[in-house]
Amino acid sequence: MTDDALTPAQIQQIRDRVAELMPQVRADLEELVRIPSVSASSFDQSQVTRSADAVAELLRREGLDVEVVVEGGRPAVIGHLDGPEGAPTVTLYAHHDVQPPGDDADWDSSPFEPEEREGRLYGRGAADDKAGVMAHVAALRAHAGNLPVGVTVFVEGEEESGSPSLGTILEKHGDRLAADAIVIADSGNWDIGTPALTTTLRGGIRVVVRVQTLDHSVHSGMFGGAAPDATTALVRLLASLHDADGTVAVAGLDAGEAADIDYDEQRFRAESGLLDGVSLIGSGSILSRLWNKPSITTIGIDATSIDKASNTLSAKAAAKISVRLAPTQDPLVAFERVREHLEAHAPWGARLTVELEEHGSGFAADANGPVYDEARASFADAWGTEPVDMGVGGSIPFISDFSARFPDASIIVTGVEDPDTRAHGANESLHLGEFEKVCVAEAVFLARLGALRSAH
Ligand SMILES: [Zn+2]
């Protein structure tokens, strides 16, 4: 790049500074991990308050003006520090709550007592997302006393419980969170040594379809052969949702293509536990199938169980289906397409009711423009290799809330996770070498954004 906003010497200075800071950043991360801030309501919520206070204190020490806000849910922390006159503003997001630890017996060390083994720090929240919190703190420390941009830090306390009060927080405090760029540090990188920006997330809907063929169940010996049973009708209906090769057969759903990243069938088979001889379904590259195309899964069926089976034609049966959607797909439009498909394919004129149980939007970043250029350059500075554009097959619903609330901000989804992190699982861990690079990238990004403005 010829018009780099920072000189190589300036970048090296930030790398050195972050390296110096890492022991304290690590110690502070461990203190956060020792607070069991599980936001699920069956856990002690005073711990979530303790962790909000601990995060608030970390930010206050960096000179931020900090407030702990509670809007009917768990405490969130908002801190702000002005940058130089006219400098861009950046909002840094992470969450301080964690998933329940699960069964202690599944952990090789105590979930809330961090332990290092082979370059990884183990503990609940050691990665998701207390390391995200500390990456923001590290970036602030790297620029202590000389912050190149205005920064607002927003650390949520209920992400792992579905962010129930985020809407209210955005409504009441959203003005304080508005910025030119929003860095959401709650995802991960492609692999050890390969950074990534998460540029797409799939959306999803959950649909319940009920089938009825008879007024009441009847004897299969007397009526079978001429009257259809509801369970068989339901099975035929569900079968219509895919083509023979397993491609989703619902007409009119969006589908896109993933970036060209190496990911072969062997790796997919190993990671998914697919049995020998069972073929993959769908078409196109595997990553496109996982990140950019719709998928339909039957996740539950109500029908007579085998134990209770008798020789009758069932009158009613029902299924719940989960539909993952292309990142740009409007979930309510998708529901209409699915409903139309089901109604058009009702076997033998069976009566259907189709009900939308849940819907969430995906996210497709507008991953272009100067802010994204600087983000990519910062990752390259930290890793020595260009970041890839990664998708996520699941949803992080709050990200679409952010993009709806701040349509003009560049939303950059980063994170500390790698393929071995096991976020939400037993033995969650953080790769400490990669974590330092995450901190460098964020510190460089703030510097690049600040310099961008003075250069133009
Ligand atoms: Zn998270």
mmCIF file of C-alpha atoms in Angstrom, residues 2 44 53-54 64 156 178 188 193 205 223-224 234 237 251 254 262 269 278-279 323 352 368 409 416 425 456:
data_model
loop_
_atom_site.group_PDB
_atom_site.id
_atom_site.type_symbol
_atom_site.label_atom_id
_atom_site.label_comp_id
_atom_site.label_asym_id
_atom_site.label_seq_id
_atom_site.Cartn_x
_atom_site.Cartn_y
_atom_site.Cartn_z
ATOM 1 C CA THR A 2 1.412 3.380 -0.927
ATOM 2 C CA ASP A 44 -26.480 -15.909 41.270
ATOM 3 C CA ASP A 53 -18.439 -3.259 38.419
ATOM 4 C CA ALA A 54 -15.059 -4.839 37.656
ATOM 5 C CA LEU A 64 -13.211 6.899 30.656
ATOM 6 C CA GLU A 156 -23.277 -5.875 27.702
ATOM 7 C CA ALA A 178 -23.410 6.211 17.854
ATOM 8 C CA GLY A 188 -13.302 -15.179 16.017
ATOM 9 C CA GLY A 193 -2.297 -17.619 12.094
ATOM 10 C CA ILE A 205 -36.968 -18.645 11.366
ATOM 11 C CA PHE A 223 -60.110 -47.443 6.759
ATOM 12 C CA GLY A 224 -56.433 -47.931 5.829
ATOM 13 C CA LEU A 234 -46.547 -34.944 7.357
ATOM 14 C CA LEU A 237 -44.712 -32.835 3.278
ATOM 15 C CA ALA A 251 -38.742 -21.419 -4.215
ATOM 16 C CA ASP A 254 -32.109 -15.872 -1.238
ATOM 17 C CA ASP A 262 -9.934 -23.402 1.674
ATOM 18 C CA ARG A 269 -16.657 -34.635 7.718
ATOM 19 C CA VAL A 278 -23.416 -40.612 4.350
ATOM 20 C CA SER A 279 -23.186 -37.958 1.648
ATOM 21 C CA VAL A 323 -34.799 -22.582 8.581
ATOM 22 C CA LEU A 352 -52.426 -27.470 7.322
ATOM 23 C CA ASN A 368 -15.976 -1.809 1.754
ATOM 24 C CA ALA A 409 -21.716 3.182 10.983
ATOM 25 C CA VAL A 416 -10.650 -13.752 19.922
ATOM 26 C CA GLY A 425 -18.507 -25.860 25.974
ATOM 27 C CA HIS A 456 -7.326 13.438 4.196
#
